[in-house]
PDB file of C-alpha atoms in Angstrom:
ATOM      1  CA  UNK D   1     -91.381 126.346-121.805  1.00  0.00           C
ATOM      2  CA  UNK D   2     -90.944 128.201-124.841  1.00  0.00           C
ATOM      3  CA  UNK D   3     -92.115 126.895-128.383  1.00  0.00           C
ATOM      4  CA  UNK D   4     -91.794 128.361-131.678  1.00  0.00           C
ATOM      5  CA  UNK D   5     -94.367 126.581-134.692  1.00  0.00           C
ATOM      6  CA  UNK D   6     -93.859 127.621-138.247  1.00  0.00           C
ATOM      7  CA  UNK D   7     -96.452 127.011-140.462  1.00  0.00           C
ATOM      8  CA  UNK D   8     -96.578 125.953-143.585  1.00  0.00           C
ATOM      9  CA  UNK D   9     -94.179 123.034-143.051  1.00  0.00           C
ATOM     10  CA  UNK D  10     -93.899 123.224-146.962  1.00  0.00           C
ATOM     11  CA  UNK D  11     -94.938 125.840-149.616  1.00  0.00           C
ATOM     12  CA  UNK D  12     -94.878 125.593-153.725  1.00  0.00           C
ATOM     13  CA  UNK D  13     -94.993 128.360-155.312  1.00  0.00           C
ATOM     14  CA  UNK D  14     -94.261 130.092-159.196  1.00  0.00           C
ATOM     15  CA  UNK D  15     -91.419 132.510-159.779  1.00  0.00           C
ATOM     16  CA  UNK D  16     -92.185 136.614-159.045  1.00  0.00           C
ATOM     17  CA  UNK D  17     -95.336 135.909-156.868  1.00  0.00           C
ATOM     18  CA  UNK D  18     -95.102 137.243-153.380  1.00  0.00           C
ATOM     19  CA  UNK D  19     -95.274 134.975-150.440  1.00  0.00           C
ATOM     20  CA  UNK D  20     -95.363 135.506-146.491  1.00  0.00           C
ATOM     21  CA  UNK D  21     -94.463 132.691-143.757  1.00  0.00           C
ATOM     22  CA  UNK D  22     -95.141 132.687-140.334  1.00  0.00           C
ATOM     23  CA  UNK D  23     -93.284 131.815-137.214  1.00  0.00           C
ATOM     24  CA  UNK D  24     -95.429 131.536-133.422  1.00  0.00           C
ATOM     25  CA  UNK D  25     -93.989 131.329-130.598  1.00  0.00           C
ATOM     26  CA  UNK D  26     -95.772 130.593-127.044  1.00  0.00           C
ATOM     27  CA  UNK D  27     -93.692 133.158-124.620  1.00  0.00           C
ATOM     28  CA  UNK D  28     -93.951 136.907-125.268  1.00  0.00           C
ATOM     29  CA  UNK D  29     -90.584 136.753-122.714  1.00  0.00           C
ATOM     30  CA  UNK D  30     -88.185 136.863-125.556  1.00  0.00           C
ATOM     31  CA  UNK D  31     -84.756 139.324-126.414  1.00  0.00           C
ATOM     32  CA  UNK D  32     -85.377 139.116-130.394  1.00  0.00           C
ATOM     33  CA  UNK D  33     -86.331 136.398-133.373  1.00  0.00           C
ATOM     34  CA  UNK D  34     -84.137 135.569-135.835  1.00  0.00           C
ATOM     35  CA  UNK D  35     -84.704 134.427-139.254  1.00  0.00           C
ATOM     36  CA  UNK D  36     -82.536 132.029-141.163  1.00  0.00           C
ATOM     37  CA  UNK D  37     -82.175 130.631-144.308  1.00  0.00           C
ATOM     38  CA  UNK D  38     -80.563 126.793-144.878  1.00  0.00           C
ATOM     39  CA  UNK D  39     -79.535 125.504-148.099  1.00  0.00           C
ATOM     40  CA  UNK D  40     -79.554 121.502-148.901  1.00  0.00           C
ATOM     41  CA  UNK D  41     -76.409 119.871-146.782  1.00  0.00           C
ATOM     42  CA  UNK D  42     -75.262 123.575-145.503  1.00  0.00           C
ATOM     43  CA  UNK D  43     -75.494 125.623-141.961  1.00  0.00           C
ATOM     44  CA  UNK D  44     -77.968 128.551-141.243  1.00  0.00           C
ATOM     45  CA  UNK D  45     -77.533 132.129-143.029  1.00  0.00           C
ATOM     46  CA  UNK D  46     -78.680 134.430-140.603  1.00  0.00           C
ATOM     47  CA  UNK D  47     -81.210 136.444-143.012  1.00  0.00           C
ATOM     48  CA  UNK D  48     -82.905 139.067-140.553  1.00  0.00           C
ATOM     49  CA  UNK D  49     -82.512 139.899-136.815  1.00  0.00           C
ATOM     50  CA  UNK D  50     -85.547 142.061-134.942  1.00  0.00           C
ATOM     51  CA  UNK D  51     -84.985 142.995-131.339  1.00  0.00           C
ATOM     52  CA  UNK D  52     -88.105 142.981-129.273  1.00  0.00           C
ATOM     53  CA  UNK D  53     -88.196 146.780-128.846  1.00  0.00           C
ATOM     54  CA  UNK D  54     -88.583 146.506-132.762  1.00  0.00           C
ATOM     55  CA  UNK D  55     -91.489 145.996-135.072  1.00  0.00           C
ATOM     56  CA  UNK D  56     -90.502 145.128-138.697  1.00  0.00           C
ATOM     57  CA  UNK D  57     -86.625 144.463-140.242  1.00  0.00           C
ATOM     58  CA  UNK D  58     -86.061 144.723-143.930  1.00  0.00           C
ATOM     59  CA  UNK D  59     -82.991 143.412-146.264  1.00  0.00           C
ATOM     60  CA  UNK D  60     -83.877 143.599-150.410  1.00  0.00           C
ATOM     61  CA  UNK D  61     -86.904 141.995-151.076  1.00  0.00           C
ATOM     62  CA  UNK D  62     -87.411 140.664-147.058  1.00  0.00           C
ATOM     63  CA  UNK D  63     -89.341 141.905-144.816  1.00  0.00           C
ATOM     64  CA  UNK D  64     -89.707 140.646-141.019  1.00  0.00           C
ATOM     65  CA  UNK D  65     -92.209 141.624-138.809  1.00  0.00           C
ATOM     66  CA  UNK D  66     -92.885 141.225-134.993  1.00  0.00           C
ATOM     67  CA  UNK D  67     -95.443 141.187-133.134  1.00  0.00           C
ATOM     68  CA  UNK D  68     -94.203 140.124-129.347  1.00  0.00           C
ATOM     69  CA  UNK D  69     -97.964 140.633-126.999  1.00  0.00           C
ATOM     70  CA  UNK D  70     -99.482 138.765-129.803  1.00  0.00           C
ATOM     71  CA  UNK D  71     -96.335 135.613-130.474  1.00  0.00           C
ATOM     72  CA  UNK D  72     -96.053 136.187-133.954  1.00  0.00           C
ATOM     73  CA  UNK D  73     -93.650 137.065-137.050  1.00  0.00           C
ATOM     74  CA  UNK D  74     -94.025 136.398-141.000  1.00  0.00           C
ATOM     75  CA  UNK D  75     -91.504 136.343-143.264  1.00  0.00           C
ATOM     76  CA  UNK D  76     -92.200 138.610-146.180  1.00  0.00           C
ATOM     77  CA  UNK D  77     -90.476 137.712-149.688  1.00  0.00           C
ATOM     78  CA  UNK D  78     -91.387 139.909-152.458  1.00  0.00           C
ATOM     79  CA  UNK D  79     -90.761 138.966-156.329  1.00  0.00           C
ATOM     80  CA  UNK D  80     -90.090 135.259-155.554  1.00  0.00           C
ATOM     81  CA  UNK D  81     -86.955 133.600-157.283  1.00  0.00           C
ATOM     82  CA  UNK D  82     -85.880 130.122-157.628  1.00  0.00           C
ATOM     83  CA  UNK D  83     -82.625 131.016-155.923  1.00  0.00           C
ATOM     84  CA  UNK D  84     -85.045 131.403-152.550  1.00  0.00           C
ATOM     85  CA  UNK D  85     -85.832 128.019-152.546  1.00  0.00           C
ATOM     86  CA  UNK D  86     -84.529 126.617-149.027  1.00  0.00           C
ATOM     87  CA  UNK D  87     -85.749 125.858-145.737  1.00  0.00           C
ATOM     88  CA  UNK D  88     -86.560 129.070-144.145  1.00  0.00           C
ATOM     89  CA  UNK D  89     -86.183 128.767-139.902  1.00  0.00           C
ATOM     90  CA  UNK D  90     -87.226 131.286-137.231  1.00  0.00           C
ATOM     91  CA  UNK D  91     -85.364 131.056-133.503  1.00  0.00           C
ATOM     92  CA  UNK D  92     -86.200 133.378-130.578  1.00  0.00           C
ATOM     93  CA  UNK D  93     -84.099 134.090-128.070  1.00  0.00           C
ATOM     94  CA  UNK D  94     -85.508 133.836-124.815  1.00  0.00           C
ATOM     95  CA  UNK D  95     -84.735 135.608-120.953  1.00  0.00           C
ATOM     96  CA  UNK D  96     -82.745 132.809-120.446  1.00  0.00           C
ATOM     97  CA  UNK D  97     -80.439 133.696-123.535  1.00  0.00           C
ATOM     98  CA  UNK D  98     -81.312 130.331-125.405  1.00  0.00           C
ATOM     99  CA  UNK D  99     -82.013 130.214-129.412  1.00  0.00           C
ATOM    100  CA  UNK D 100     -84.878 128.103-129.834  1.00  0.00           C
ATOM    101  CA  UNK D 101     -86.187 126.810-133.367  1.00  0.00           C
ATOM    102  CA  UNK D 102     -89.200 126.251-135.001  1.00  0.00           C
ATOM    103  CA  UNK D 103     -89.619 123.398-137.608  1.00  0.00           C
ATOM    104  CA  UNK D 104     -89.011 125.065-140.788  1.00  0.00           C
ATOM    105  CA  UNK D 105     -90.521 125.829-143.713  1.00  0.00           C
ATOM    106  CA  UNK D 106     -89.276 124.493-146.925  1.00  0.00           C
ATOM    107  CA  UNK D 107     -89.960 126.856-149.933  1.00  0.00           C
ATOM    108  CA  UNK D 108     -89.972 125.627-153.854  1.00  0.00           C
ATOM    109  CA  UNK D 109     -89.983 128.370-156.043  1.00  0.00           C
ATOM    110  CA  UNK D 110     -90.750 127.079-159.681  1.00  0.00           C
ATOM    111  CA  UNK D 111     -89.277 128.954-162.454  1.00  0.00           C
TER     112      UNK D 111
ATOM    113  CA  UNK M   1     -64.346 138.249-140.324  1.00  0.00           C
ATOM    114  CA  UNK M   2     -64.005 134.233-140.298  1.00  0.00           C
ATOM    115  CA  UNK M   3     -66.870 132.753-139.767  1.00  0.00           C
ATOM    116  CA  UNK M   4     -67.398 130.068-137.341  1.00  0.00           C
ATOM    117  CA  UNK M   5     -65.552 127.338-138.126  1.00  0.00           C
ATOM    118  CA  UNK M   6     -66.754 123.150-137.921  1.00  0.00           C
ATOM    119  CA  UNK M   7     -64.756 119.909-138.381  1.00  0.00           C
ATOM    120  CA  UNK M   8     -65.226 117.479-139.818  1.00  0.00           C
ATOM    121  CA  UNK M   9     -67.964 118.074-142.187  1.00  0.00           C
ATOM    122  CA  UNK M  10     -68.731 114.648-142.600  1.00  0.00           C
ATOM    123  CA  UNK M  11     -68.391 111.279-140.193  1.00  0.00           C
ATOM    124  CA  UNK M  12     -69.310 107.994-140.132  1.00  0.00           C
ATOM    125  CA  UNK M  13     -68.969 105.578-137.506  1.00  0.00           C
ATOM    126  CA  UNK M  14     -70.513 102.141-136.641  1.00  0.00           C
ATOM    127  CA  UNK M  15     -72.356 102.094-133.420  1.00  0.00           C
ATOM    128  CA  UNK M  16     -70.815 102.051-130.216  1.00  0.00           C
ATOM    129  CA  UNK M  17     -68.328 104.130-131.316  1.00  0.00           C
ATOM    130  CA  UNK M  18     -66.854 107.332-130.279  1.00  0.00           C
ATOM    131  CA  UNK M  19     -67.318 110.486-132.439  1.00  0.00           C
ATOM    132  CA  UNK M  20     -65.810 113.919-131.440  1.00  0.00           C
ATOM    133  CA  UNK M  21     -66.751 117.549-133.446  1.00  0.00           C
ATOM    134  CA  UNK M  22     -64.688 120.649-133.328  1.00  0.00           C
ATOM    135  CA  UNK M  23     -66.246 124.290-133.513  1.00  0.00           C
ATOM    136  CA  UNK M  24     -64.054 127.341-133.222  1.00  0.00           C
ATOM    137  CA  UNK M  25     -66.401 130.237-132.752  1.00  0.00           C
ATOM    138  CA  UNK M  26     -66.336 133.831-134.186  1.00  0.00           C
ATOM    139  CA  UNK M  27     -63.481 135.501-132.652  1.00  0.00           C
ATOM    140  CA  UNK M  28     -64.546 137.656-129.157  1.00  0.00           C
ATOM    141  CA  UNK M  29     -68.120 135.699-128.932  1.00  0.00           C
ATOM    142  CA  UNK M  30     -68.182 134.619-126.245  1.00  0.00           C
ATOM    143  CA  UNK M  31     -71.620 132.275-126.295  1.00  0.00           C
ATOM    144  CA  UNK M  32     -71.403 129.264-128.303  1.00  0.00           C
ATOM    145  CA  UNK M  33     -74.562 126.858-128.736  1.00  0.00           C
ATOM    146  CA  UNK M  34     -74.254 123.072-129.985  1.00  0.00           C
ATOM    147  CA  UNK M  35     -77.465 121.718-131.490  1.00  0.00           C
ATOM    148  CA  UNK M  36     -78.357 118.684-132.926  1.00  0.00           C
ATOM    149  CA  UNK M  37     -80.725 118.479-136.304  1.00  0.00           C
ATOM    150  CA  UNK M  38     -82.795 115.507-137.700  1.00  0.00           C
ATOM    151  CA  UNK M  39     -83.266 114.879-141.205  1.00  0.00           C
ATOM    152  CA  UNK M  40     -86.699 117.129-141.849  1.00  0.00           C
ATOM    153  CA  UNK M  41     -86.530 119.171-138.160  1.00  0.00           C
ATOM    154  CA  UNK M  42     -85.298 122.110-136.644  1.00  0.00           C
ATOM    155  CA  UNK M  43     -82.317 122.451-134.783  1.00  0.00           C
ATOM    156  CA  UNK M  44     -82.600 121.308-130.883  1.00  0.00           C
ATOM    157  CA  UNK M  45     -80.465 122.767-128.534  1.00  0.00           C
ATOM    158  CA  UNK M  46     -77.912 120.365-127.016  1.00  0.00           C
ATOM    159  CA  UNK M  47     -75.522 123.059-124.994  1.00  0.00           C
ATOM    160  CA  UNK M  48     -75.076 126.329-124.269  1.00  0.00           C
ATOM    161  CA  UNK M  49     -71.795 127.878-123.412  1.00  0.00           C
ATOM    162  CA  UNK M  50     -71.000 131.345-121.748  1.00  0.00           C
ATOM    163  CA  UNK M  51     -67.412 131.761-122.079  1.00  0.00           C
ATOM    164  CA  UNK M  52     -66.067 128.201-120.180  1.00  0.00           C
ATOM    165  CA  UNK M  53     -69.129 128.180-118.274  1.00  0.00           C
ATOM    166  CA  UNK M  54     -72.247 125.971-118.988  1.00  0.00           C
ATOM    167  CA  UNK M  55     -75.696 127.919-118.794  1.00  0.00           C
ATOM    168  CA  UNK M  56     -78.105 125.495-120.272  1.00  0.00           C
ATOM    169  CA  UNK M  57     -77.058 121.478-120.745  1.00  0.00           C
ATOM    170  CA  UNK M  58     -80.649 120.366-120.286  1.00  0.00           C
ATOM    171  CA  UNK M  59     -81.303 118.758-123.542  1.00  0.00           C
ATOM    172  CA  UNK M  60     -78.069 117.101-123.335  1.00  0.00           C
ATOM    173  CA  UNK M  61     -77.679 113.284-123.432  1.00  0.00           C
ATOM    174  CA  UNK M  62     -75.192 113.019-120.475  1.00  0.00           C
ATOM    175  CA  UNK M  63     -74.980 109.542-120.696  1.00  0.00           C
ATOM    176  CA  UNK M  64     -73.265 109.465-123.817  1.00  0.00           C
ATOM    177  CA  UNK M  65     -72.759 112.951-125.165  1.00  0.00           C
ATOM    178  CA  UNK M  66     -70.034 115.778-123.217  1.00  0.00           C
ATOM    179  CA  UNK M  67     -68.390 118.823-124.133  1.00  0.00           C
ATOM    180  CA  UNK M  68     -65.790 121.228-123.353  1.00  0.00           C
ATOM    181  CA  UNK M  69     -65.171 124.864-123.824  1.00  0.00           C
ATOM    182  CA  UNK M  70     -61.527 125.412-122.581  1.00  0.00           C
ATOM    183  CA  UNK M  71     -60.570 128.698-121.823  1.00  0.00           C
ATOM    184  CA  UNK M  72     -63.688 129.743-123.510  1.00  0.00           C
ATOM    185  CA  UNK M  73     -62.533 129.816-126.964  1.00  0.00           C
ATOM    186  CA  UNK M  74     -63.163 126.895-129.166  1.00  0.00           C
ATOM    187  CA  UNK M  75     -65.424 123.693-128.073  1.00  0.00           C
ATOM    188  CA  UNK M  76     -65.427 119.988-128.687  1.00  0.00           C
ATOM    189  CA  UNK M  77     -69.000 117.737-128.469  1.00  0.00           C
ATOM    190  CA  UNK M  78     -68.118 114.238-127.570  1.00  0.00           C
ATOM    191  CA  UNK M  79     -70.649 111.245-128.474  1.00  0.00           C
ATOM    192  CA  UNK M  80     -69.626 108.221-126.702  1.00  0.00           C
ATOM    193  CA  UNK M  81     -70.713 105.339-127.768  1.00  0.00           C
ATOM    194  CA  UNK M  82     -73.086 106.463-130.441  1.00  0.00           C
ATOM    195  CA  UNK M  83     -75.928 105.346-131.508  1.00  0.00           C
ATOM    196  CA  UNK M  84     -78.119 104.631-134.551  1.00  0.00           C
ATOM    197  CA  UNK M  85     -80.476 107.744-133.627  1.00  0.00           C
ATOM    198  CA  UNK M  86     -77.450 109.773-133.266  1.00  0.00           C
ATOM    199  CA  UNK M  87     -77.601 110.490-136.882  1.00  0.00           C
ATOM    200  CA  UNK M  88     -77.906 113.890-137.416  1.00  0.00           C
ATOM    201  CA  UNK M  89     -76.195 117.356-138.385  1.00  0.00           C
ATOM    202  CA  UNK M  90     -74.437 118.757-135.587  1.00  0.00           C
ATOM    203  CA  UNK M  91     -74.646 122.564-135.565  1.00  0.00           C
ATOM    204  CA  UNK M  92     -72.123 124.940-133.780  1.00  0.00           C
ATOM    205  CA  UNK M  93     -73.290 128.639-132.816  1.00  0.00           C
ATOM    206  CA  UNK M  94     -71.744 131.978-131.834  1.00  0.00           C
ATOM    207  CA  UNK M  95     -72.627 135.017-130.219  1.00  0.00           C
ATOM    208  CA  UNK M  96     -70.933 138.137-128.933  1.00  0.00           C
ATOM    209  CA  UNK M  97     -73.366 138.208-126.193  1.00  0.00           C
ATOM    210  CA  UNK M  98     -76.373 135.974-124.806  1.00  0.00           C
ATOM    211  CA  UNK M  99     -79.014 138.219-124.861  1.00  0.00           C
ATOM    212  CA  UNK M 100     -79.651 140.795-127.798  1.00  0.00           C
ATOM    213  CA  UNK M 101     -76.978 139.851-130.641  1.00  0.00           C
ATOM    214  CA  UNK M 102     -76.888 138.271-133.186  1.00  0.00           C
ATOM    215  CA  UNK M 103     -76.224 134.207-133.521  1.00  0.00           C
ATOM    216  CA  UNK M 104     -73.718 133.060-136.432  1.00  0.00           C
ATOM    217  CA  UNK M 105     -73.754 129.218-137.548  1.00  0.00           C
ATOM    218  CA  UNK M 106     -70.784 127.130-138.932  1.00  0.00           C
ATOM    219  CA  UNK M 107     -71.499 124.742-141.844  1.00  0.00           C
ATOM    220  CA  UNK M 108     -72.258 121.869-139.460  1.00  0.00           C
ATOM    221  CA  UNK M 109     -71.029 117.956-139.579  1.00  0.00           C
ATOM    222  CA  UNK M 110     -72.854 115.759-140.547  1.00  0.00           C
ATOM    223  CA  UNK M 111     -72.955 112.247-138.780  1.00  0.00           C
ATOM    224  CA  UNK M 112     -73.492 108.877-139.823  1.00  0.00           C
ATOM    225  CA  UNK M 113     -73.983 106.076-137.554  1.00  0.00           C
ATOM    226  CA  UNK M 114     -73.969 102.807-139.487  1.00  0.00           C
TER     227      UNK M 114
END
């Protein structure tokens, strides 16, 4: 059975540093990982999308990697803002076509 | 390109009522996903549609919750009756395909069981 841990489950940090979160899953078995972003009271913004053939994804200041044999991604944001604060959720998708979730981490970025 | 599309955004019902969402997925995906979220956890998987077909219902409460995909366009999740722990955003899904594409989320409904 397939589960994804992202740790921290909460991180504080001050505007413009850099700051990298990381997603684990148990199942190498997967088609890609998906990272999302979700606002207070709103739905998920898909952010970044790696396929498993695929090592790294960037968008602006984001930067995903992948490492499938070893279960792992981090979420790179460079030059923090407090605009990024959210919750920040990776999802793999496994064999069976399934998205499943981690927990979330929940960014502050103080101005 | 709409997005995918939820209703209502917000519900509350007393317990033991009945509660039904509406999702109208991105048009020509034809996987939709219904999850569930907590206050404070990730989403959990409730169903997974491929076109009218179910692939994956495991997570599903069948003894109160259902739902439909009619002519595999747009779904309805049923919660009958509901109860307190049923509290929760309810998240509708959509992608073209089930394996390597991407997945697009609607803004969700959140549900209040009083």
């Amino acid at each position: 059975k397939q589960e994804v841990t992202q740790i921290p489950a909460a991180l504080s940090v001050p505007e413009g540093e850099n700051l990298v979160l990381n997603c684990s899953f148990t199942d190498s078995a997967i088609y890609n990982l998906q990272w999302f972003r979700q606002d207070p009271g709103k739905g998920l913004t898909s952010l970044l999308l790696i396929q498993s053939s695929q090592r790294e994804q960037t968008s602006g200041r984001l930067n995903a990697s992948l490492d499938k044999s070893s279960g792992r991604s981090t979420l790179y944001i460079a030059a923090s803002q407090p605009g990024d604060s959210a919750t920040y959720l990776c999802a793999v998708r496994t064999q069976g076509g399934k998205l499943i979730f981690g927990q979330g981490t929940e960014l502050s970025v103080k101005p | 390109e709409a997005g995918v599309a939820q209703s209502p955004r917000y519900k509350i019902i007393e317990k033991r009522q009945s509660v039904a969402f509406w999702c109208n997925p991105i048009s020509g995906h034809a996987t939709l996903y219904w999850y569930q979220q907590i206050l404070g956890q990730g989403p959990k998987l409730l169903i997974q549609f491929q076109n009218n077909g179910v692939v994956d219902d495991s997570q599903l409460p069948k003894d109160r919750f259902s739902a439909e995909r009619l002519k595999g366009v747009d779904s309805t999740l049923k919660i009958q009756p509901a109860k307190l722990e049923d509290s929760a955003v309810y998240l509708c899904a959509s992608s073209f395909g089930h394996s390597n594409t991407e997945a697009f989320f609607g803004q969700g409904t959140r549900l209040t069981v009083v």
